[in-house]
mmCIF file of C-alpha atoms in Angstrom:
data_model
loop_
_atom_site.group_PDB
_atom_site.id
_atom_site.type_symbol
_atom_site.label_atom_id
_atom_site.label_comp_id
_atom_site.label_asym_id
_atom_site.label_seq_id
_atom_site.Cartn_x
_atom_site.Cartn_y
_atom_site.Cartn_z
ATOM 1 C CA MET A 12 -7.349 -32.365 -14.227
ATOM 2 C CA LYS A 13 -8.280 -30.769 -17.132
ATOM 3 C CA HIS A 14 -9.629 -27.356 -15.506
ATOM 4 C CA LEU A 15 -7.563 -25.321 -12.374
ATOM 5 C CA PHE A 16 -10.272 -23.418 -11.982
ATOM 6 C CA GLU A 17 -14.350 -23.499 -13.439
ATOM 7 C CA ILE A 18 -16.359 -20.167 -13.137
ATOM 8 C CA ARG A 19 -19.925 -20.213 -13.352
ATOM 9 C CA ASN A 20 -21.698 -16.505 -13.723
ATOM 10 C CA LEU A 21 -19.728 -15.082 -11.259
ATOM 11 C CA THR A 22 -19.997 -11.254 -9.943
ATOM 12 C CA ILE A 23 -17.898 -9.534 -8.533
ATOM 13 C CA GLU A 24 -18.589 -5.866 -7.070
ATOM 14 C CA LEU A 25 -15.733 -3.386 -5.619
ATOM 15 C CA GLY A 26 -16.925 -0.762 -3.143
ATOM 16 C CA SER A 27 -19.193 0.421 -0.159
ATOM 17 C CA ARG A 28 -23.160 -0.417 -0.581
ATOM 18 C CA ALA A 29 -23.339 3.564 -1.744
ATOM 19 C CA THR A 30 -20.326 3.522 -3.793
ATOM 20 C CA SER A 31 -20.090 0.694 -5.584
ATOM 21 C CA ARG A 32 -19.088 -0.892 -9.479
ATOM 22 C CA GLN A 33 -19.574 -4.573 -10.784
ATOM 23 C CA VAL A 34 -15.877 -4.903 -12.127
ATOM 24 C CA ILE A 35 -16.625 -8.523 -13.012
ATOM 25 C CA GLU A 36 -20.219 -9.863 -14.502
ATOM 26 C CA SER A 37 -22.090 -13.207 -15.270
ATOM 27 C CA LEU A 38 -18.493 -14.610 -15.515
ATOM 28 C CA ASP A 39 -18.487 -18.158 -17.095
ATOM 29 C CA LEU A 40 -14.938 -19.228 -18.094
ATOM 30 C CA ASP A 41 -13.281 -22.522 -17.478
ATOM 31 C CA ILE A 42 -8.930 -21.860 -16.757
ATOM 32 C CA PRO A 43 -6.912 -25.199 -17.834
ATOM 33 C CA ALA A 44 -4.655 -26.668 -15.526
ATOM 34 C CA GLY A 45 -0.909 -27.583 -15.750
ATOM 35 C CA ARG A 46 -0.281 -24.533 -17.922
ATOM 36 C CA THR A 47 0.590 -20.997 -18.286
ATOM 37 C CA VAL A 48 -2.380 -18.740 -18.645
ATOM 38 C CA ALA A 49 -2.077 -15.689 -18.975
ATOM 39 C CA LEU A 50 -4.606 -12.715 -17.980
ATOM 40 C CA ILE A 51 -4.369 -9.691 -20.145
ATOM 41 C CA GLY A 52 -6.782 -6.401 -21.164
ATOM 42 C CA HIS A 53 -6.727 -3.172 -20.816
ATOM 43 C CA ASN A 54 -6.401 -1.187 -17.378
ATOM 44 C CA GLY A 55 -9.717 -1.607 -15.188
ATOM 45 C CA SER A 56 -10.378 -5.044 -17.663
ATOM 46 C CA GLY A 57 -11.680 -6.893 -14.515
ATOM 47 C CA LYS A 58 -8.106 -9.189 -14.532
ATOM 48 C CA SER A 59 -6.481 -8.804 -11.447
ATOM 49 C CA THR A 60 -9.436 -8.508 -9.561
ATOM 50 C CA LEU A 61 -10.488 -11.981 -11.456
ATOM 51 C CA LEU A 62 -6.772 -13.366 -9.579
ATOM 52 C CA LYS A 63 -7.990 -12.164 -6.326
ATOM 53 C CA ALA A 64 -11.252 -13.540 -6.242
ATOM 54 C CA LEU A 65 -9.645 -16.819 -7.795
ATOM 55 C CA ALA A 66 -6.767 -16.788 -4.982
ATOM 56 C CA ARG A 67 -9.545 -15.841 -2.605
ATOM 57 C CA GLN A 68 -8.591 -12.374 -1.071
ATOM 58 C CA ILE A 69 -11.857 -10.906 -2.481
ATOM 59 C CA GLY A 70 -14.999 -12.405 -2.357
ATOM 60 C CA ARG A 71 -17.710 -12.856 -4.638
ATOM 61 C CA THR A 72 -21.007 -11.223 -4.805
ATOM 62 C CA SER A 73 -22.725 -13.750 -6.753
ATOM 63 C CA GLY A 74 -21.762 -17.290 -8.809
ATOM 64 C CA GLU A 75 -19.491 -20.023 -7.975
ATOM 65 C CA ILE A 76 -16.147 -21.036 -8.805
ATOM 66 C CA VAL A 77 -14.490 -24.878 -8.842
ATOM 67 C CA THR A 78 -11.027 -25.067 -7.840
ATOM 68 C CA MET A 79 -9.217 -28.013 -8.719
ATOM 69 C CA GLY A 80 -12.418 -30.074 -9.099
ATOM 70 C CA ARG A 81 -13.719 -28.386 -5.122
ATOM 71 C CA PRO A 82 -16.340 -26.070 -4.419
ATOM 72 C CA GLN A 83 -13.692 -22.700 -3.615
ATOM 73 C CA ASP A 84 -16.486 -22.624 -0.323
ATOM 74 C CA THR A 85 -15.189 -26.512 0.572
ATOM 75 C CA TRP A 86 -11.694 -25.516 0.679
ATOM 76 C CA SER A 87 -10.357 -24.710 4.312
ATOM 77 C CA ALA A 88 -7.656 -22.033 4.602
ATOM 78 C CA LEU A 89 -4.909 -24.137 5.155
ATOM 79 C CA ASP A 90 -5.195 -26.427 2.812
ATOM 80 C CA HIS A 91 -5.998 -23.611 0.361
ATOM 81 C CA ALA A 92 -2.815 -22.511 1.164
ATOM 82 C CA ARG A 93 -1.071 -25.583 0.960
ATOM 83 C CA ALA A 94 -2.182 -25.939 -2.835
ATOM 84 C CA LEU A 95 -2.955 -22.293 -4.582
ATOM 85 C CA ALA A 96 -0.125 -19.782 -3.984
ATOM 86 C CA TYR A 97 -0.568 -16.366 -4.765
ATOM 87 C CA LEU A 98 2.089 -13.505 -5.547
ATOM 88 C CA PRO A 99 0.590 -9.873 -5.072
ATOM 89 C CA GLN A 100 1.431 -7.092 -7.791
ATOM 90 C CA TYR A 101 3.162 -5.279 -4.498
ATOM 91 C CA THR A 102 4.872 -7.494 -2.421
ATOM 92 C CA PRO A 103 5.254 -6.621 1.114
ATOM 93 C CA ALA A 104 8.423 -5.143 2.797
ATOM 94 C CA ALA A 105 11.054 -7.505 3.581
ATOM 95 C CA GLU A 106 13.241 -4.986 5.677
ATOM 96 C CA GLY A 107 16.209 -7.172 7.184
ATOM 97 C CA MET A 108 15.495 -10.200 5.886
ATOM 98 C CA THR A 109 17.743 -12.883 3.522
ATOM 99 C CA VAL A 110 16.643 -14.621 0.928
ATOM 100 C CA ARG A 111 16.387 -17.985 2.772
ATOM 101 C CA GLN A 112 14.391 -16.494 5.435
ATOM 102 C CA LEU A 113 11.835 -15.330 3.116
ATOM 103 C CA VAL A 114 11.871 -18.305 1.053
ATOM 104 C CA ALA A 115 11.319 -20.330 4.229
ATOM 105 C CA LEU A 116 7.919 -17.996 4.875
ATOM 106 C CA GLY A 117 6.354 -20.182 2.446
ATOM 107 C CA ARG A 118 6.699 -22.920 4.383
ATOM 108 C CA TYR A 119 4.464 -21.571 7.213
ATOM 109 C CA PRO A 120 1.544 -23.550 5.910
ATOM 110 C CA TRP A 121 2.783 -26.706 6.924
ATOM 111 C CA HIS A 122 3.973 -25.450 10.486
ATOM 112 C CA GLY A 123 2.526 -22.882 11.424
ATOM 113 C CA ALA A 124 3.661 -20.247 13.374
ATOM 114 C CA LEU A 125 4.785 -22.528 16.489
ATOM 115 C CA GLY A 126 6.074 -25.269 14.425
ATOM 116 C CA ARG A 127 9.638 -25.848 13.862
ATOM 117 C CA PRO A 128 10.853 -26.557 10.613
ATOM 118 C CA THR A 129 11.017 -30.203 9.670
ATOM 119 C CA ALA A 130 13.697 -32.033 7.345
ATOM 120 C CA ALA A 131 11.237 -32.129 4.985
ATOM 121 C CA ASP A 132 10.438 -27.729 5.160
ATOM 122 C CA ARG A 133 14.434 -27.635 5.322
ATOM 123 C CA GLU A 134 14.884 -30.125 2.053
ATOM 124 C CA ALA A 135 11.604 -27.773 0.097
ATOM 125 C CA VAL A 136 13.036 -24.207 0.833
ATOM 126 C CA GLU A 137 16.515 -25.338 -0.432
ATOM 127 C CA ALA A 138 14.717 -26.731 -3.587
ATOM 128 C CA ALA A 139 13.178 -23.688 -4.669
ATOM 129 C CA ILE A 140 16.429 -21.745 -3.919
ATOM 130 C CA VAL A 141 17.760 -24.367 -6.574
ATOM 131 C CA GLU A 142 14.995 -23.945 -9.111
ATOM 132 C CA CYS A 143 15.087 -19.996 -9.211
ATOM 133 C CA GLY A 144 18.336 -19.884 -9.692
ATOM 134 C CA LEU A 145 19.354 -18.223 -5.788
ATOM 135 C CA SER A 146 21.712 -20.239 -4.446
ATOM 136 C CA ASP A 147 24.283 -17.369 -4.971
ATOM 137 C CA TYR A 148 22.219 -14.658 -3.010
ATOM 138 C CA GLU A 149 20.504 -16.587 -0.657
ATOM 139 C CA GLY A 150 22.357 -14.933 2.586
ATOM 140 C CA ARG A 151 21.995 -11.635 0.844
ATOM 141 C CA LEU A 152 19.245 -9.341 2.373
ATOM 142 C CA VAL A 153 16.303 -9.454 -0.188
ATOM 143 C CA ASP A 154 15.904 -5.646 0.077
ATOM 144 C CA SER A 155 19.464 -4.988 -1.481
ATOM 145 C CA LEU A 156 18.589 -7.554 -4.425
ATOM 146 C CA SER A 157 17.696 -6.099 -8.113
ATOM 147 C CA GLY A 158 14.314 -5.885 -9.005
ATOM 148 C CA GLY A 159 14.069 -9.508 -10.809
ATOM 149 C CA GLU A 160 16.549 -10.978 -8.235
ATOM 150 C CA ARG A 161 13.882 -10.073 -6.275
ATOM 151 C CA GLN A 162 11.199 -11.408 -7.720
ATOM 152 C CA ARG A 163 12.861 -14.572 -8.439
ATOM 153 C CA ALA A 164 13.005 -14.679 -4.505
ATOM 154 C CA TRP A 165 9.291 -14.354 -3.995
ATOM 155 C CA LEU A 166 8.674 -16.915 -6.635
ATOM 156 C CA ALA A 167 11.211 -19.210 -4.678
ATOM 157 C CA MET A 168 8.679 -18.480 -1.865
ATOM 158 C CA LEU A 169 5.974 -19.678 -3.536
ATOM 159 C CA LEU A 170 7.822 -23.011 -4.656
ATOM 160 C CA ALA A 171 8.730 -23.677 -1.294
ATOM 161 C CA GLN A 172 4.920 -23.509 -0.459
ATOM 162 C CA GLY A 173 4.435 -26.625 -2.306
ATOM 163 C CA ALA A 174 1.478 -25.417 -4.190
ATOM 164 C CA LYS A 175 0.115 -26.847 -7.377
ATOM 165 C CA ALA A 176 -0.994 -23.155 -8.974
ATOM 166 C CA LEU A 177 0.421 -19.921 -8.765
ATOM 167 C CA LEU A 178 -1.351 -17.359 -8.441
ATOM 168 C CA LEU A 179 0.957 -13.899 -9.729
ATOM 169 C CA ASP A 180 -0.319 -10.390 -10.344
ATOM 170 C CA GLU A 181 1.674 -8.552 -12.647
ATOM 171 C CA PRO A 182 4.775 -9.512 -11.305
ATOM 172 C CA ILE A 183 6.882 -7.923 -13.928
ATOM 173 C CA SER A 184 5.463 -4.506 -13.829
ATOM 174 C CA ALA A 185 7.927 -2.784 -11.930
ATOM 175 C CA LEU A 186 10.964 -4.501 -14.020
ATOM 176 C CA ASP A 187 13.072 -3.792 -17.089
ATOM 177 C CA ILE A 188 13.254 -5.380 -19.913
ATOM 178 C CA ALA A 189 16.131 -8.226 -19.262
ATOM 179 C CA HIS A 190 14.381 -8.699 -15.769
ATOM 180 C CA GLN A 191 10.816 -9.003 -17.517
ATOM 181 C CA ILE A 192 12.338 -11.559 -20.019
ATOM 182 C CA GLU A 193 14.126 -13.086 -17.153
ATOM 183 C CA VAL A 194 11.539 -13.936 -14.837
ATOM 184 C CA MET A 195 8.914 -14.571 -17.329
ATOM 185 C CA SER A 196 10.805 -17.494 -18.549
ATOM 186 C CA LEU A 197 10.910 -18.929 -14.966
ATOM 187 C CA VAL A 198 7.811 -18.518 -14.550
ATOM 188 C CA HIS A 199 6.740 -20.800 -17.852
ATOM 189 C CA ARG A 200 9.649 -23.085 -16.556
ATOM 190 C CA LEU A 201 8.141 -23.557 -13.482
ATOM 191 C CA SER A 202 4.482 -24.395 -15.566
ATOM 192 C CA GLU A 203 6.910 -27.491 -17.414
ATOM 193 C CA ALA A 204 7.705 -28.693 -14.090
ATOM 194 C CA GLY A 205 4.415 -29.583 -13.866
ATOM 195 C CA ARG A 206 3.069 -26.732 -11.392
ATOM 196 C CA SER A 207 -0.299 -24.752 -13.011
ATOM 197 C CA VAL A 208 0.094 -20.910 -13.430
ATOM 198 C CA VAL A 209 -2.452 -17.813 -13.982
ATOM 199 C CA VAL A 210 -0.006 -14.346 -14.580
ATOM 200 C CA VAL A 211 -2.287 -11.271 -14.939
ATOM 201 C CA LEU A 212 0.215 -9.210 -17.787
ATOM 202 C CA HIS A 213 -0.291 -5.995 -19.705
ATOM 203 C CA ASP A 214 2.468 -6.662 -21.968
ATOM 204 C CA VAL A 215 0.357 -8.339 -25.115
ATOM 205 C CA ASN A 216 4.367 -9.821 -27.019
ATOM 206 C CA LEU A 217 5.018 -10.955 -23.638
ATOM 207 C CA ALA A 218 1.596 -12.667 -23.054
ATOM 208 C CA ALA A 219 2.382 -14.082 -26.488
ATOM 209 C CA ARG A 220 5.998 -15.314 -26.250
ATOM 210 C CA PHE A 221 5.490 -16.771 -22.766
ATOM 211 C CA ALA A 222 1.838 -18.011 -22.373
ATOM 212 C CA ASP A 223 0.335 -21.303 -23.419
ATOM 213 C CA HIS A 224 -3.155 -20.070 -23.087
ATOM 214 C CA ILE A 225 -4.383 -16.266 -23.489
ATOM 215 C CA ILE A 226 -7.789 -14.856 -21.591
ATOM 216 C CA ALA A 227 -8.280 -11.881 -22.430
ATOM 217 C CA LEU A 228 -11.052 -9.469 -20.743
ATOM 218 C CA LYS A 229 -13.254 -6.400 -21.472
ATOM 219 C CA ALA A 230 -15.132 -4.598 -18.924
ATOM 220 C CA GLY A 231 -15.507 -7.679 -16.567
ATOM 221 C CA LYS A 232 -16.073 -10.400 -20.109
ATOM 222 C CA VAL A 233 -13.897 -12.606 -21.552
ATOM 223 C CA VAL A 234 -13.473 -11.361 -24.706
ATOM 224 C CA LEU A 235 -10.785 -13.928 -26.286
ATOM 225 C CA ASN A 236 -10.092 -17.150 -24.830
ATOM 226 C CA GLY A 237 -7.363 -19.182 -26.730
ATOM 227 C CA THR A 238 -3.929 -19.675 -27.628
ATOM 228 C CA PRO A 239 -1.508 -17.200 -28.591
ATOM 229 C CA TYR A 240 -1.855 -17.614 -31.976
ATOM 230 C CA ASP A 241 -5.282 -16.865 -31.369
ATOM 231 C CA LEU A 242 -4.454 -13.699 -30.171
ATOM 232 C CA MET A 243 -1.954 -11.927 -32.656
ATOM 233 C CA GLN A 244 -4.518 -11.333 -35.166
ATOM 234 C CA PRO A 245 -5.033 -8.060 -35.907
ATOM 235 C CA ASP A 246 -9.272 -8.569 -35.167
ATOM 236 C CA ALA A 247 -8.848 -10.088 -31.985
ATOM 237 C CA LEU A 248 -5.949 -7.364 -30.601
ATOM 238 C CA SER A 249 -8.609 -4.867 -31.417
ATOM 239 C CA ARG A 250 -11.587 -6.355 -29.941
ATOM 240 C CA VAL A 251 -9.222 -6.719 -26.853
ATOM 241 C CA TYR A 252 -7.858 -3.284 -26.705
ATOM 242 C CA GLY A 253 -10.099 -1.300 -28.673
ATOM 243 C CA LEU A 254 -7.526 0.171 -31.520
ATOM 244 C CA ALA A 255 -6.207 -0.528 -34.324
ATOM 245 C CA MET A 256 -2.933 -3.012 -34.226
ATOM 246 C CA ASP A 257 -0.774 -4.611 -36.703
ATOM 247 C CA VAL A 258 0.996 -8.117 -36.198
ATOM 248 C CA VAL A 259 5.065 -8.659 -37.256
ATOM 249 C CA GLU A 260 5.647 -11.904 -38.247
ATOM 250 C CA ARG A 261 9.333 -13.160 -37.265
ATOM 251 C CA PRO A 262 10.351 -16.674 -38.924
ATOM 252 C CA GLY A 263 11.199 -18.856 -35.777
ATOM 253 C CA ARG A 264 9.937 -16.681 -33.295
ATOM 254 C CA SER A 265 6.876 -15.534 -31.812
ATOM 255 C CA PRO A 266 5.295 -12.597 -33.387
ATOM 256 C CA LEU A 267 5.114 -9.000 -32.353
ATOM 257 C CA ALA A 268 2.008 -6.994 -32.275
ATOM 258 C CA SER A 269 1.813 -2.773 -32.477
ATOM 259 C CA ALA A 270 -0.547 -0.492 -32.368
ATOM 260 C CA LEU A 271 -0.886 1.220 -35.681
#
């Protein structure tokens, strides 16, 4: 599978009929499979809206989305939930829930609300806890964890879901820099293990460091679609963010961008 998503002539309008605004306009885009793909751009550029449309969290006004080779409308809700896992920017409360209980919720698409967990369900939960480094935290209450630990617990829930693709909306926006690095390192490892990841990010330097592919949006249109190297050029950064930026080369490490 070459493309995770194939998007053709996609237009998305948000709001009521009287106050609607066009966020995505006539977008044509292919998103590669099996990689960490970062969606970047300034606030209001349409990146979170696009991710929600890919996750079927919002509808589209017109156009077509093909997911893993199948038109999005042909997927049943159950099959879609088994194939793609979505993490919103603001996760719901997990009051009174342990890490293991949260991770186990990822198995819902496989056994439903009334089904009894099977051996396969328990194995999937255990594997997700181990892969996200949460074995020492599985009995802890989710609300008692640090921000980075909590995000790892939510990522483990997505892994337990067994999805081939993870769609993550700003998973590090509320974290300090140390936990941002911790979570993005985990995200990239998940991709290296054979999953597709599409992640919305604000920090251009973290996008260049951890993503394999970059898609930059501006006013609902693609202004860059390429590698981190393609992004980390002064003219490219200027097109994306609308201000002069410089790039600092660091031997053996990813370059850094800074505003002039």
